[in-house]
Coordinates of C-alpha atoms (C1' of nucleotides) in Angstrom, one line a residue:
Chain A
M1 CA 92.7 43.0 58.3
R2 CA 90.7 43.8 55.1
I3 CA 87.9 46.3 54.9
G4 CA 85.1 43.7 55.2
A5 CA 86.6 42.3 58.4
L6 CA 86.9 45.8 59.8
A7 CA 83.3 46.6 58.9
T8 CA 82.1 43.4 60.6
A9 CA 84.2 44.1 63.6
T10 CA 82.9 47.6 64.1
G11 CA 79.3 47.1 63.0
T12 CA 79.7 49.4 60.0
T13 CA 79.8 48.8 56.2
T14 CA 82.7 48.9 53.8
K15 CA 81.0 51.8 52.1
T16 CA 81.0 53.8 55.3
L17 CA 84.7 53.0 56.0
R18 CA 85.8 54.2 52.6
F19 CA 83.6 57.3 53.1
Y20 CA 85.4 57.9 56.5
E21 CA 88.8 57.5 54.7
Q22 CA 87.7 60.0 52.0
A23 CA 86.5 62.4 54.7
G24 CA 89.8 62.2 56.5
L25 CA 88.7 60.3 59.6
L26 CA 90.7 57.2 58.7
T27 CA 94.2 57.5 57.4
D28 CA 95.0 55.7 54.1
P29 CA 95.9 52.2 55.2
P30 CA 98.6 50.1 53.6
R31 CA 97.6 48.0 50.7
T32 CA 98.1 44.3 49.9
P33 CA 100.0 43.5 46.7
G34 CA 96.6 43.1 45.0
G35 CA 95.6 46.6 46.0
Y36 CA 93.3 45.7 48.9
R37 CA 93.2 47.9 52.0
D38 CA 95.0 46.2 54.9
Y39 CA 94.2 47.7 58.2
P40 CA 96.2 47.3 61.4
A41 CA 94.2 45.7 64.2
H42 CA 94.0 48.9 66.3
T43 CA 91.9 50.6 63.6
T44 CA 88.9 49.0 65.2
A45 CA 89.4 51.2 68.2
R46 CA 89.6 54.2 66.0
V47 CA 86.3 53.3 64.3
D48 CA 84.7 52.5 67.6
F49 CA 85.8 56.0 68.8
I50 CA 84.2 57.6 65.7
R51 CA 80.9 55.8 66.3
S52 CA 80.7 56.6 70.0
A53 CA 81.6 60.3 69.4
Q54 CA 79.0 60.4 66.7
A55 CA 76.4 58.7 68.8
A56 CA 76.9 61.6 71.2
G57 CA 76.1 64.1 68.5
L58 CA 79.5 65.3 67.3
S59 CA 79.7 65.8 63.6
L60 CA 82.2 64.0 61.5
A61 CA 84.1 67.3 61.0
E62 CA 84.4 67.7 64.8
I63 CA 85.5 64.1 65.2
R64 CA 88.0 64.6 62.5
D65 CA 89.5 67.5 64.4
V66 CA 89.6 65.5 67.6
L67 CA 91.3 62.6 65.8
A68 CA 93.8 65.0 64.2
I69 CA 94.8 66.0 67.7
R70 CA 94.9 62.4 68.8
D71 CA 97.2 61.7 65.9
G72 CA 99.6 64.3 67.2
G73 CA 99.1 66.7 64.4
Q74 CA 100.4 70.3 64.1
P75 CA 98.2 72.3 66.5
P76 CA 100.0 73.5 69.7
C77 CA 98.7 72.6 73.1
T78 CA 96.9 75.8 73.6
H79 CA 94.9 75.1 70.4
V80 CA 94.3 71.6 71.6
T81 CA 92.9 72.7 75.0
T82 CA 90.8 75.3 73.3
L83 CA 89.3 72.8 70.9
L84 CA 88.6 70.3 73.7
G85 CA 87.0 73.0 75.8
R86 CA 84.8 74.0 73.0
H87 CA 83.7 70.4 72.4
L88 CA 83.1 70.0 76.1
A89 CA 81.0 73.1 76.4
D90 CA 79.0 72.0 73.4
V91 CA 78.4 68.5 74.9
E92 CA 77.3 70.1 78.2
R93 CA 74.9 72.4 76.4
R94 CA 73.4 69.4 74.7
I95 CA 73.1 67.5 77.9
A96 CA 71.3 70.4 79.5
E97 CA 68.9 70.6 76.5
L98 CA 68.1 66.9 76.7
E99 CA 67.5 67.1 80.4
T100 CA 65.0 69.9 79.8
T101 CA 63.2 67.7 77.2
R102 CA 63.4 64.7 79.5
A103 CA 61.6 66.7 82.2
M104 CA 59.0 67.8 79.7
L105 CA 58.4 64.2 78.5
R106 CA 58.2 62.9 82.1
E107 CA 55.7 65.6 82.9
L108 CA 53.6 64.7 79.9
T109 CA 53.8 61.0 80.8
R110 CA 52.6 61.8 84.3
T111 CA 49.8 63.9 83.0
A112 CA 48.8 61.1 80.7
S113 CA 48.7 58.6 83.5
T114 CA 46.4 60.8 85.6
I115 CA 44.0 61.6 82.7
A116 CA 43.9 58.3 81.0
P117 CA 41.3 55.8 82.3
E118 CA 38.0 57.6 82.3
T119 CA 38.2 60.3 79.7
C120 CA 39.6 58.0 77.0
T121 CA 36.5 56.1 76.1
E122 CA 36.1 54.2 72.9
G123 CA 35.8 56.6 70.0
D124 CA 36.7 59.5 72.2
I125 CA 39.5 61.9 71.3
C126 CA 42.4 61.6 73.7
R127 CA 43.5 65.0 75.0
I128 CA 46.4 64.5 77.3
L129 CA 47.4 68.1 76.9
A130 CA 45.4 71.2 77.2
A131 CA 45.2 73.4 74.1
D132 CA 48.0 75.8 73.4
Chain B
M1 CA 50.0 88.2 63.4
R2 CA 51.6 87.9 60.0
I3 CA 54.4 85.5 59.2
G4 CA 57.2 88.0 59.6
A5 CA 56.1 88.9 63.2
L6 CA 55.8 85.2 64.1
A7 CA 59.3 84.6 62.7
T8 CA 60.7 87.5 64.8
A9 CA 58.8 86.4 67.9
T10 CA 60.2 82.9 67.7
G11 CA 63.6 83.5 66.4
T12 CA 63.0 81.7 63.1
T13 CA 62.5 82.8 59.5
T14 CA 59.5 83.1 57.3
K15 CA 61.1 80.4 55.1
T16 CA 61.3 78.0 58.0
L17 CA 57.7 78.7 59.1
R18 CA 56.3 78.0 55.6
F19 CA 58.4 74.9 55.6
Y20 CA 56.9 73.8 58.9
E21 CA 53.5 74.4 57.5
Q22 CA 54.2 72.4 54.4
A23 CA 55.7 69.6 56.6
G24 CA 52.5 69.4 58.7
L25 CA 53.9 71.0 61.9
L26 CA 51.8 74.1 61.7
T27 CA 48.2 73.9 60.6
D28 CA 47.2 76.2 57.7
P29 CA 46.4 79.6 59.3
P30 CA 43.6 81.8 58.4
R31 CA 44.4 84.4 55.7
T32 CA 43.8 88.1 55.5
P33 CA 41.7 89.4 52.6
G34 CA 45.0 90.0 50.8
G35 CA 46.0 86.4 51.1
Y36 CA 48.6 86.9 53.9
R37 CA 48.9 84.3 56.6
D38 CA 47.3 85.6 59.8
Y39 CA 48.4 83.6 62.9
P40 CA 46.7 83.5 66.2
A41 CA 49.0 84.7 69.1
H42 CA 49.3 81.3 70.6
T43 CA 51.1 80.0 67.6
T44 CA 54.3 81.4 69.1
A45 CA 54.0 78.8 71.8
R46 CA 53.7 76.0 69.2
V47 CA 56.7 77.2 67.3
D48 CA 58.7 77.5 70.6
F49 CA 57.7 74.0 71.4
I50 CA 58.9 72.8 68.0
R51 CA 62.3 74.5 68.5
S52 CA 62.8 73.2 72.0
A53 CA 61.9 69.7 71.1
Q54 CA 64.2 70.0 68.1
A55 CA 67.0 71.3 70.2
A56 CA 66.7 68.2 72.2
G57 CA 67.3 66.1 69.1
L58 CA 63.8 65.0 68.1
S59 CA 63.2 65.0 64.3
L60 CA 60.5 67.1 62.7
A61 CA 58.6 63.9 62.0
E62 CA 58.6 62.9 65.7
I63 CA 57.6 66.4 66.7
R64 CA 54.8 66.3 64.1
D65 CA 53.5 63.1 65.8
V66 CA 53.6 64.7 69.2
L67 CA 51.8 67.8 68.0
A68 CA 49.2 65.6 66.3
I69 CA 48.5 64.1 69.7
R70 CA 48.5 67.6 71.2
D71 CA 46.0 68.7 68.7
G72 CA 43.7 66.0 70.0
G73 CA 44.0 63.8 67.0
Q74 CA 42.8 60.3 66.5
P75 CA 45.3 58.2 68.5
P76 CA 44.0 56.7 71.8
C77 CA 45.7 57.3 75.1
T78 CA 47.5 54.1 75.0
H79 CA 49.1 55.2 71.8
V80 CA 50.0 58.5 73.3
T81 CA 51.8 57.0 76.3
T82 CA 53.6 54.5 74.1
L83 CA 54.9 57.4 72.0
L84 CA 55.9 59.4 75.0
G85 CA 57.6 56.4 76.5
R86 CA 59.5 55.8 73.3
H87 CA 60.7 59.4 73.1
L88 CA 61.7 59.4 76.7
A89 CA 63.7 56.2 76.4
D90 CA 65.4 57.7 73.3
V91 CA 66.2 60.9 75.2
E92 CA 67.6 59.0 78.1
R93 CA 69.8 57.0 75.8
R94 CA 71.1 60.1 74.2
I95 CA 71.9 61.7 77.6
A96 CA 73.8 58.6 78.6
E97 CA 75.8 58.7 75.4
L98 CA 76.6 62.4 75.9
E99 CA 77.7 61.8 79.5
T100 CA 80.1 59.1 78.2
T101 CA 81.5 61.6 75.7
R102 CA 81.7 64.3 78.4
A103 CA 83.7 62.0 80.6
M104 CA 86.0 61.3 77.6
L105 CA 86.5 65.0 76.9
R106 CA 87.1 65.8 80.5
E107 CA 89.7 63.1 80.7
L108 CA 91.4 64.5 77.6
T109 CA 91.4 68.0 79.0
R110 CA 92.9 66.7 82.2
T111 CA 95.6 64.9 80.3
A112 CA 96.3 68.0 78.3
S113 CA 96.7 70.1 81.5
T114 CA 99.3 67.7 83.0
I115 CA 101.3 67.4 79.8
A116 CA 101.2 70.9 78.5
P117 CA 103.9 73.2 79.8
E118 CA 107.3 71.6 79.2
T119 CA 106.7 69.2 76.3
C120 CA 104.9 71.8 74.1
T121 CA 107.8 74.0 73.1
E122 CA 107.7 76.2 70.1
G123 CA 107.6 74.3 66.8
D124 CA 107.2 71.0 68.7
I125 CA 104.4 68.6 67.9
C126 CA 101.8 68.5 70.7
R127 CA 100.9 65.0 71.6
I128 CA 98.3 65.0 74.3
L129 CA 97.2 61.5 73.6
A130 CA 99.2 58.4 73.2
A131 CA 98.8 56.7 69.8
D132 CA 95.9 54.2 69.5
Chain C
dC1 C1' 90.3 27.3 34.7
dT2 C1' 86.2 28.8 36.4
dT3 C1' 83.1 30.3 40.1
dG4 C1' 82.1 33.2 43.9
dA5 C1' 83.3 36.0 47.6
dC6 C1' 85.5 40.0 48.2
dC7 C1' 87.8 43.9 46.7
dT8 C1' 88.8 48.4 43.6
dT9 C1' 87.2 53.2 41.8
dC10 C1' 83.8 56.5 40.4
dC11 C1' 79.6 58.7 40.1
dA12 C1' 75.0 59.3 41.3
dG13 C1' 71.1 59.3 44.6
dT14 C1' 68.8 59.5 49.4
dG15 C1' 66.6 61.9 53.6
dC16 C1' 66.7 65.6 56.6
dA17 C1' 66.1 70.4 57.6
dG18 C1' 66.2 74.0 55.7
dT19 C1' 67.9 78.2 52.3
dG20 C1' 68.0 81.0 48.1
dG21 C1' 66.0 83.3 44.5
dA22 C1' 62.7 84.5 40.8
dA23 C1' 58.3 86.6 39.6
dG24 C1' 54.7 88.8 41.2
dG25 C1' 50.8 90.6 44.7
dT26 C1' 49.5 93.8 49.0
dC27 C1' 49.6 97.5 51.9
dT28 C1' 51.1 101.8 54.2
dA29 C1' 53.7 106.4 54.2
dG30 C1' 54.9 110.3 52.0
Chain D
dC1 C1' 50.7 107.6 42.8
dT2 C1' 54.8 105.6 43.8
dA3 C1' 58.5 103.6 46.7
dG4 C1' 59.5 100.2 49.9
dA5 C1' 58.5 96.8 53.2
dC6 C1' 56.3 92.7 53.4
dC7 C1' 53.9 89.1 51.6
dT8 C1' 52.6 85.1 47.9
dT9 C1' 54.0 80.6 45.3
dC10 C1' 57.2 77.6 43.1
dC11 C1' 61.4 75.4 42.1
dA12 C1' 66.0 74.5 42.9
dC13 C1' 69.9 74.2 45.8
dT14 C1' 72.9 73.4 50.2
dG15 C1' 75.3 70.4 53.7
dC16 C1' 75.6 66.2 56.2
dA17 C1' 76.2 61.3 56.4
dC18 C1' 75.8 58.1 54.0
dT19 C1' 74.0 54.4 50.3
dG20 C1' 73.5 52.2 45.7
dG21 C1' 75.1 50.6 41.6
dA22 C1' 78.2 50.1 37.6
dA23 C1' 82.3 48.2 35.7
dG24 C1' 86.1 45.8 36.7
dG25 C1' 90.2 43.5 39.5
dT26 C1' 92.0 39.7 43.1
dC27 C1' 92.2 35.4 45.2
dA28 C1' 91.1 30.8 47.3
dA29 C1' 88.4 26.5 46.6
dG30 C1' 86.9 23.0 43.6

DNA sequence: CTTGACCTTCCAGTGCAGTGGAAGGTCTAG
DNA sequence: CTAGACCTTCCACTGCACTGGAAGGTCAAG
């Protein structure tokens, strides 16, 4: 599997994949005699993992750490569990923050729906929220 | 209230506050005779809003839009509800992604706890996860 | 043998959200 | 009146995650 095929399969670009390699997220793949990168099929799963972890807000540095563990690197189990725990706490904190914001946005939407029809006449200024 | 007091009150820096002003998130405050920014007390609420919205993952550009509405700007109510709905959908998508990641991290932590004691001897390589 | 798609490396630039520092002005306490 | 804290503007720089483009190599089809 060459880099273009991997990019297509994962919804990324060849640029991004080379960048991931340079950033230590993808290990240097074998090369064809012509010097082309030749990825094993399971690399798609690795790239998918990177994208989903990233979509969840982890930085590439964090994802690289998780992948290093996944690759069976040096860190001992205690280090591993510490790292996982830290990531988990971080994710839970983010979820809590987002839930707060969701509540705020729902409240604003509700307010908007109660205010809307009469007060928002043509040319009027729409004031869903009271002033500070 | 001068800029240093506002920064202290909101846990930001004077640099950040000037940056927010330049970015259109804070309106140009009145000035003292000496040329110092002199904020009304309720500006703390505005900055707090910015920080909480930002903690939830909204960009400064998005927050600026919301604040423009809050300031009773031009956009009609329909525009407001559209904007709120879009933000809400975005936040809900992010929450779903984070919940997926949380499940993943919990699963990894669980795997770690079952593998740990025996296999992770001194100098051994800790392999919590199977290869791809 | 040439065309075109695809690949290589390398270097530079983008957008976001600040952050640092220079050079200088204002105000209050001692 | 001077020291120090605090403020002003302006310009440049950081870190992250790419993205673009130049200059050139590889390979299959026609």
